[in-house]
């Protein structure tokens, strides 16, 4: 596979760069990795024989938390539970739009006990909870782009959950199939660059994505729907460059995703580098540690 990003026509770059990026205030749910370790393997990144450093994971996580707060965003915290080391990856804990939280139902038993913890947190913090029937792993596999929900399947969330999430939120759902086990959640292969579409935001929300993470049908859908998307190289995808969070102006990315960083600057975004290399040992990065809270009371 080529590691060269798809070239962007100069006219498109000039047009995109002239766009004034507007920062949007965001609200996120996070969880301190107080119990982080890798004691089992449920994705290709997890090797229990490799030592992990919980203190380092905490310091890196704190840097991400501090970055969000310095940018003016609001952070809510869910208490970590001993014996559930993957709770730090809060993106998998639900999918929230307009104050409604669609709860998770994890594929692997190792994470199953996280679901009630997240559902209880939503209920206690002013969200209307939609309890799932189908296997789904929250915002790991559901991404809101404008009014459309991009939904991933292939490794974790089932296709039936795509129907269910569409019924919960009454929105169009576009199903995409992941084929590379390294990119087992949709948020490892797609980054939403514009969290607000319409008044106060951009005319059309854009994304960045890793073409080779998807089957041919899904690639065709992405090309048609997002012709101006940033197509990221295999080398940047392999360091979880796309597992990023954006407020519409600032895009929090891995410092190792150097090609993606340059592509973002070309489009007028401001890359902000945060190293979560220790948490990558568990198969998660910046977006995995960040669950968007849309609506609901504080």
CSV table of C-alpha atoms in Angstrom, one decimal:
chain,number,residue,atom,x,y,z
A,1,UNK,CA,0.0,0.0,0.0
A,2,UNK,CA,1.2,3.5,-0.8
A,3,UNK,CA,2.0,5.8,2.1
A,4,UNK,CA,1.6,8.9,0.0
A,5,UNK,CA,-1.5,11.1,0.6
A,6,UNK,CA,-3.8,11.8,-2.3
A,7,UNK,CA,-2.8,15.1,-3.9
A,8,UNK,CA,-5.1,18.0,-3.5
A,9,UNK,CA,-5.5,20.3,-6.6
A,10,UNK,CA,-3.8,23.7,-6.0
A,11,UNK,CA,-7.1,25.5,-6.6
A,12,UNK,CA,-8.9,23.5,-3.9
A,13,UNK,CA,-6.1,24.2,-1.4
A,14,UNK,CA,-6.1,27.9,-2.2
A,15,UNK,CA,-9.9,28.0,-1.7
A,16,UNK,CA,-9.8,25.9,1.5
A,17,UNK,CA,-6.9,28.0,3.0
A,18,UNK,CA,-8.8,31.2,2.4
A,19,UNK,CA,-11.6,29.9,4.7
A,20,UNK,CA,-11.6,31.4,8.1
A,21,UNK,CA,-11.9,28.6,10.6
A,22,UNK,CA,-14.1,29.3,13.5
A,23,UNK,CA,-13.6,27.7,16.9
A,24,UNK,CA,-16.7,26.1,18.3
A,25,UNK,CA,-17.2,25.7,22.1
A,26,UNK,CA,-17.4,22.0,22.9
A,27,UNK,CA,-18.3,19.8,25.9
A,28,UNK,CA,-16.6,16.5,26.4
A,29,UNK,CA,-16.7,13.5,28.8
A,30,UNK,CA,-13.4,12.0,29.9
A,31,UNK,CA,-12.2,9.4,32.4
A,32,UNK,CA,-8.9,9.5,34.3
A,33,UNK,CA,-6.8,6.3,33.4
A,34,UNK,CA,-6.2,5.5,37.1
A,35,UNK,CA,-6.5,1.8,36.4
A,36,UNK,CA,-5.0,1.7,33.0
A,37,UNK,CA,-3.1,-1.4,32.0
A,38,UNK,CA,-3.2,-4.0,29.2
A,39,UNK,CA,-4.1,-7.3,30.8
A,40,UNK,CA,-6.0,-8.8,27.8
A,41,UNK,CA,-6.1,-8.4,24.1
A,42,UNK,CA,-9.2,-7.4,22.1
A,43,UNK,CA,-7.5,-5.5,19.3
A,44,UNK,CA,-4.2,-5.8,17.5
A,45,UNK,CA,-2.6,-3.0,19.5
A,46,UNK,CA,-3.0,-4.8,22.9
A,47,UNK,CA,-0.1,-7.0,23.9
A,48,UNK,CA,-0.4,-8.0,27.6
A,49,UNK,CA,3.3,-9.1,27.6
A,50,UNK,CA,4.4,-5.5,26.9
A,51,UNK,CA,4.8,-3.4,30.1
A,52,UNK,CA,2.5,-0.4,30.5
A,53,UNK,CA,3.2,2.7,32.7
A,54,UNK,CA,0.0,3.9,34.4
A,55,UNK,CA,1.7,7.0,35.7
A,56,UNK,CA,2.8,8.0,32.2
A,57,UNK,CA,-0.7,7.3,30.9
A,58,UNK,CA,-2.1,9.6,33.5
A,59,UNK,CA,0.4,12.4,32.6
A,60,UNK,CA,-0.4,12.1,28.9
A,61,UNK,CA,-4.1,12.0,29.6
A,62,UNK,CA,-3.7,15.1,31.8
A,63,UNK,CA,-2.0,16.9,29.0
A,64,UNK,CA,-5.0,16.2,26.8
A,65,UNK,CA,-7.4,17.4,29.5
A,66,UNK,CA,-5.4,20.6,30.0
A,67,UNK,CA,-5.3,21.2,26.3
A,68,UNK,CA,-9.1,21.1,26.1
A,69,UNK,CA,-9.5,23.4,29.0
A,70,UNK,CA,-6.9,25.9,27.8
A,71,UNK,CA,-8.8,26.0,24.5
A,72,UNK,CA,-12.0,27.0,26.5
A,73,UNK,CA,-13.9,23.7,26.3
A,74,UNK,CA,-15.9,22.1,29.1
A,75,UNK,CA,-14.9,18.7,30.5
A,76,UNK,CA,-17.1,16.4,32.5
A,77,UNK,CA,-15.5,13.4,34.3
A,78,UNK,CA,-16.8,9.9,34.9
A,79,UNK,CA,-15.3,8.1,37.8
A,80,UNK,CA,-12.9,5.3,36.8
A,81,UNK,CA,-13.9,1.8,38.0
A,82,UNK,CA,-11.2,-0.6,39.2
A,83,UNK,CA,-11.0,-3.6,37.0
A,84,UNK,CA,-12.2,-1.7,33.9
A,85,UNK,CA,-8.9,-0.4,32.4
A,86,UNK,CA,-10.6,0.6,29.1
A,87,UNK,CA,-13.0,3.1,30.7
A,88,UNK,CA,-10.5,5.8,29.8
A,89,UNK,CA,-11.7,5.4,26.2
A,90,UNK,CA,-14.9,7.3,26.9
A,91,UNK,CA,-15.8,7.6,23.2
A,92,UNK,CA,-17.1,4.1,23.3
A,93,UNK,CA,-19.4,4.9,26.2
A,94,UNK,CA,-22.3,6.3,24.2
A,95,UNK,CA,-23.4,8.6,21.4
A,96,UNK,CA,-25.1,11.9,22.4
A,97,UNK,CA,-27.1,14.3,20.3
A,98,UNK,CA,-29.5,17.0,21.6
A,99,UNK,CA,-29.4,15.7,25.2
A,100,UNK,CA,-30.2,12.1,24.2
A,101,UNK,CA,-27.6,9.5,25.1
A,102,UNK,CA,-27.7,6.2,23.1
A,103,UNK,CA,-26.0,3.8,25.5
A,104,UNK,CA,-23.3,1.2,24.6
A,105,UNK,CA,-23.5,-2.5,24.4
A,106,UNK,CA,-19.9,-3.8,24.1
A,107,UNK,CA,-18.9,-6.7,21.9
A,108,UNK,CA,-16.3,-8.2,24.3
A,109,UNK,CA,-17.1,-9.4,27.8
A,110,UNK,CA,-14.0,-7.6,29.1
A,111,UNK,CA,-15.7,-4.3,28.6
A,112,UNK,CA,-19.3,-5.3,29.2
A,113,UNK,CA,-19.4,-3.8,32.7
A,114,UNK,CA,-18.6,-0.4,31.4
A,115,UNK,CA,-22.0,0.0,29.8
A,116,UNK,CA,-24.1,0.4,33.0
A,117,UNK,CA,-21.4,2.8,34.4
A,118,UNK,CA,-21.8,5.1,31.4
A,119,UNK,CA,-25.6,4.7,31.3
A,120,UNK,CA,-25.9,5.6,35.0
A,121,UNK,CA,-23.7,8.6,34.5
A,122,UNK,CA,-25.9,9.9,31.6
A,123,UNK,CA,-29.0,9.4,33.7
A,124,UNK,CA,-27.5,11.2,36.7
A,125,UNK,CA,-26.3,14.1,34.6
A,126,UNK,CA,-29.5,15.2,32.8
A,127,UNK,CA,-29.5,13.2,29.7
A,128,UNK,CA,-32.4,11.2,28.3
A,129,UNK,CA,-31.1,7.6,28.0
A,130,UNK,CA,-31.9,5.3,25.1
A,131,UNK,CA,-30.9,1.8,26.2
A,132,UNK,CA,-29.5,-0.3,23.3
A,133,UNK,CA,-30.6,-3.7,22.1
A,134,UNK,CA,-27.9,-4.1,19.5
A,135,UNK,CA,-24.2,-4.3,20.0
A,136,UNK,CA,-22.6,-0.9,19.5
A,137,UNK,CA,-19.6,0.9,20.9
A,138,UNK,CA,-20.8,4.5,20.9
A,139,UNK,CA,-19.0,7.3,19.3
A,140,UNK,CA,-16.2,4.9,18.5
A,141,UNK,CA,-18.4,3.8,15.6
A,142,UNK,CA,-20.9,6.6,15.2
A,143,UNK,CA,-19.7,10.1,14.0
A,144,UNK,CA,-22.0,13.0,13.5
A,145,UNK,CA,-21.2,15.0,10.3
A,146,UNK,CA,-23.7,17.8,9.9
A,147,UNK,CA,-27.1,16.1,10.1
A,148,UNK,CA,-25.8,12.7,9.0
A,149,UNK,CA,-24.5,9.9,11.2
A,150,UNK,CA,-21.6,7.9,9.7
A,151,UNK,CA,-21.8,4.4,11.2
A,152,UNK,CA,-19.0,1.9,11.2
A,153,UNK,CA,-19.2,-1.9,11.2
A,154,UNK,CA,-16.9,-4.8,10.5
A,155,UNK,CA,-15.2,-5.4,13.9
A,156,UNK,CA,-17.3,-4.0,16.8
A,157,UNK,CA,-20.7,-2.4,16.2
A,158,UNK,CA,-23.2,-4.5,14.3
A,159,UNK,CA,-25.1,-3.4,11.2
A,160,UNK,CA,-28.3,-3.7,13.2
A,161,UNK,CA,-27.1,-1.0,15.5
A,162,UNK,CA,-27.0,1.3,12.5
A,163,UNK,CA,-30.8,0.9,12.1
A,164,UNK,CA,-31.2,1.3,15.9
A,165,UNK,CA,-29.2,4.5,16.1
A,166,UNK,CA,-31.1,5.9,13.2
A,167,UNK,CA,-34.4,5.2,14.9
A,168,UNK,CA,-33.2,6.8,18.2
A,169,UNK,CA,-32.1,10.1,16.6
A,170,UNK,CA,-34.4,10.2,13.4
A,171,UNK,CA,-31.4,11.0,11.2
A,172,UNK,CA,-29.9,9.6,8.1
A,173,UNK,CA,-27.3,6.9,8.8
A,174,UNK,CA,-24.6,6.0,6.3
A,175,UNK,CA,-23.1,2.6,6.9
A,176,UNK,CA,-19.4,2.1,6.3
A,177,UNK,CA,-17.4,-1.2,6.5
A,178,UNK,CA,-14.0,-1.3,8.1
A,179,UNK,CA,-11.6,-4.0,6.8
A,180,UNK,CA,-8.3,-3.5,8.5
A,181,UNK,CA,-8.3,-4.8,12.1
A,182,UNK,CA,-5.9,-2.1,13.2
A,183,UNK,CA,-8.7,0.4,12.6
A,184,UNK,CA,-11.4,-1.5,14.4
A,185,UNK,CA,-13.5,1.6,15.2
A,186,UNK,CA,-14.7,4.2,12.8
A,187,UNK,CA,-13.1,7.0,14.8
A,188,UNK,CA,-9.6,5.5,14.1
A,189,UNK,CA,-10.2,5.9,10.3
A,190,UNK,CA,-12.3,9.1,10.1
A,191,UNK,CA,-11.9,12.5,11.8
A,192,UNK,CA,-14.7,15.0,11.8
A,193,UNK,CA,-13.1,18.3,11.1
A,194,UNK,CA,-16.2,20.6,11.5
A,195,UNK,CA,-18.4,19.9,14.5
A,196,UNK,CA,-21.0,22.6,13.5
A,197,UNK,CA,-22.7,22.8,10.1
A,198,UNK,CA,-25.1,25.6,9.3
A,199,UNK,CA,-25.6,28.9,11.2
A,200,UNK,CA,-22.5,29.7,13.2
A,201,UNK,CA,-20.5,27.0,11.5
A,202,UNK,CA,-19.5,25.9,8.1
A,203,UNK,CA,-21.7,25.5,5.0
A,204,UNK,CA,-20.8,21.8,4.7
A,205,UNK,CA,-19.0,19.8,7.4
A,206,UNK,CA,-15.8,18.1,6.2
A,207,UNK,CA,-13.9,15.0,7.2
A,208,UNK,CA,-10.5,13.5,6.9
A,209,UNK,CA,-10.2,9.7,6.4
A,210,UNK,CA,-7.9,6.8,5.6
A,211,UNK,CA,-9.1,5.2,2.4
A,212,UNK,CA,-7.4,1.8,2.8
A,213,UNK,CA,-9.3,1.2,6.1
A,214,UNK,CA,-12.5,0.7,4.2
A,215,UNK,CA,-13.9,-1.7,1.6
A,216,UNK,CA,-14.4,-0.5,-2.0
A,217,UNK,CA,-18.1,0.3,-1.5
A,218,UNK,CA,-17.4,2.5,1.5
A,219,UNK,CA,-14.6,4.3,-0.3
A,220,UNK,CA,-16.9,5.1,-3.1
A,221,UNK,CA,-19.5,6.5,-0.7
A,222,UNK,CA,-16.9,8.7,1.0
A,223,UNK,CA,-15.5,10.0,-2.3
A,224,UNK,CA,-19.0,10.9,-3.5
A,225,UNK,CA,-20.2,12.5,-0.3
A,226,UNK,CA,-17.0,14.3,0.7
A,227,UNK,CA,-15.1,15.2,-2.4
A,228,UNK,CA,-13.1,17.8,-0.5
A,229,UNK,CA,-12.1,15.5,2.3
A,230,UNK,CA,-8.5,15.2,3.4
A,231,UNK,CA,-7.3,11.7,2.4
A,232,UNK,CA,-4.7,10.7,4.9
A,233,UNK,CA,-1.7,8.5,4.2
A,234,UNK,CA,-1.3,5.0,5.5
A,235,UNK,CA,1.7,6.1,7.6
A,236,UNK,CA,-0.3,8.8,9.4
A,237,UNK,CA,-3.2,6.5,9.9
A,238,UNK,CA,-0.9,3.9,11.5
A,239,UNK,CA,0.0,6.3,14.3
A,240,UNK,CA,-3.7,7.0,14.9
A,241,UNK,CA,-3.4,10.3,13.2
A,242,UNK,CA,-7.2,10.3,12.5
A,243,UNK,CA,-8.1,9.5,16.1
A,244,UNK,CA,-8.4,13.2,16.6
A,245,UNK,CA,-10.8,15.8,18.0
A,246,UNK,CA,-11.6,19.1,16.3
A,247,UNK,CA,-13.4,22.2,17.5
A,248,UNK,CA,-13.7,23.6,13.9
A,249,UNK,CA,-10.4,25.4,14.1
A,250,UNK,CA,-8.1,23.5,16.4
A,251,UNK,CA,-7.5,19.9,15.6
A,252,UNK,CA,-5.9,17.8,18.4
A,253,UNK,CA,-3.6,15.2,16.8
A,254,UNK,CA,-0.8,12.8,17.4
A,255,UNK,CA,2.6,14.5,17.0
A,256,UNK,CA,3.7,11.6,14.9
A,257,UNK,CA,1.1,12.3,12.2
A,258,UNK,CA,3.3,14.8,10.4
A,259,UNK,CA,1.7,14.5,7.0
A,260,UNK,CA,-1.7,15.0,8.4
A,261,UNK,CA,-0.5,18.0,10.3
A,262,UNK,CA,0.7,19.6,7.0
A,263,UNK,CA,-2.6,18.8,5.3
A,264,UNK,CA,-4.6,20.4,8.1
A,265,UNK,CA,-2.5,23.6,7.9
A,266,UNK,CA,-3.1,23.8,4.2
A,267,UNK,CA,-6.8,23.8,4.9
A,268,UNK,CA,-6.6,26.6,7.5
A,269,UNK,CA,-7.0,24.4,10.6
A,270,UNK,CA,-4.6,24.7,13.5
A,271,UNK,CA,-3.0,21.4,14.5
A,272,UNK,CA,-2.4,21.0,18.2
A,273,UNK,CA,-0.1,18.1,19.1
A,274,UNK,CA,-0.7,15.8,22.1
A,275,UNK,CA,1.2,12.6,22.7
A,276,UNK,CA,-0.9,9.7,23.9
A,277,UNK,CA,1.5,7.0,23.0
A,278,UNK,CA,1.1,5.1,26.2
A,279,UNK,CA,-2.7,4.9,25.8
A,280,UNK,CA,-2.1,3.7,22.2
A,281,UNK,CA,-0.8,0.5,23.8
A,282,UNK,CA,-4.5,-0.2,24.7
A,283,UNK,CA,-5.6,0.7,21.2
A,284,UNK,CA,-6.8,4.2,21.8
A,285,UNK,CA,-5.8,7.8,21.1
A,286,UNK,CA,-7.1,11.3,21.4
A,287,UNK,CA,-10.6,10.8,20.1
A,288,UNK,CA,-11.0,7.5,22.0
A,289,UNK,CA,-10.5,9.4,25.2
A,290,UNK,CA,-13.1,12.1,24.2
A,291,UNK,CA,-16.9,11.7,24.1
A,292,UNK,CA,-18.8,14.6,22.7
A,293,UNK,CA,-21.7,15.7,24.9
A,294,UNK,CA,-24.2,17.5,22.7
A,295,UNK,CA,-27.0,19.1,24.7
A,296,UNK,CA,-28.2,18.0,28.1
A,297,UNK,CA,-28.0,20.0,31.3
A,298,UNK,CA,-24.9,20.8,33.3
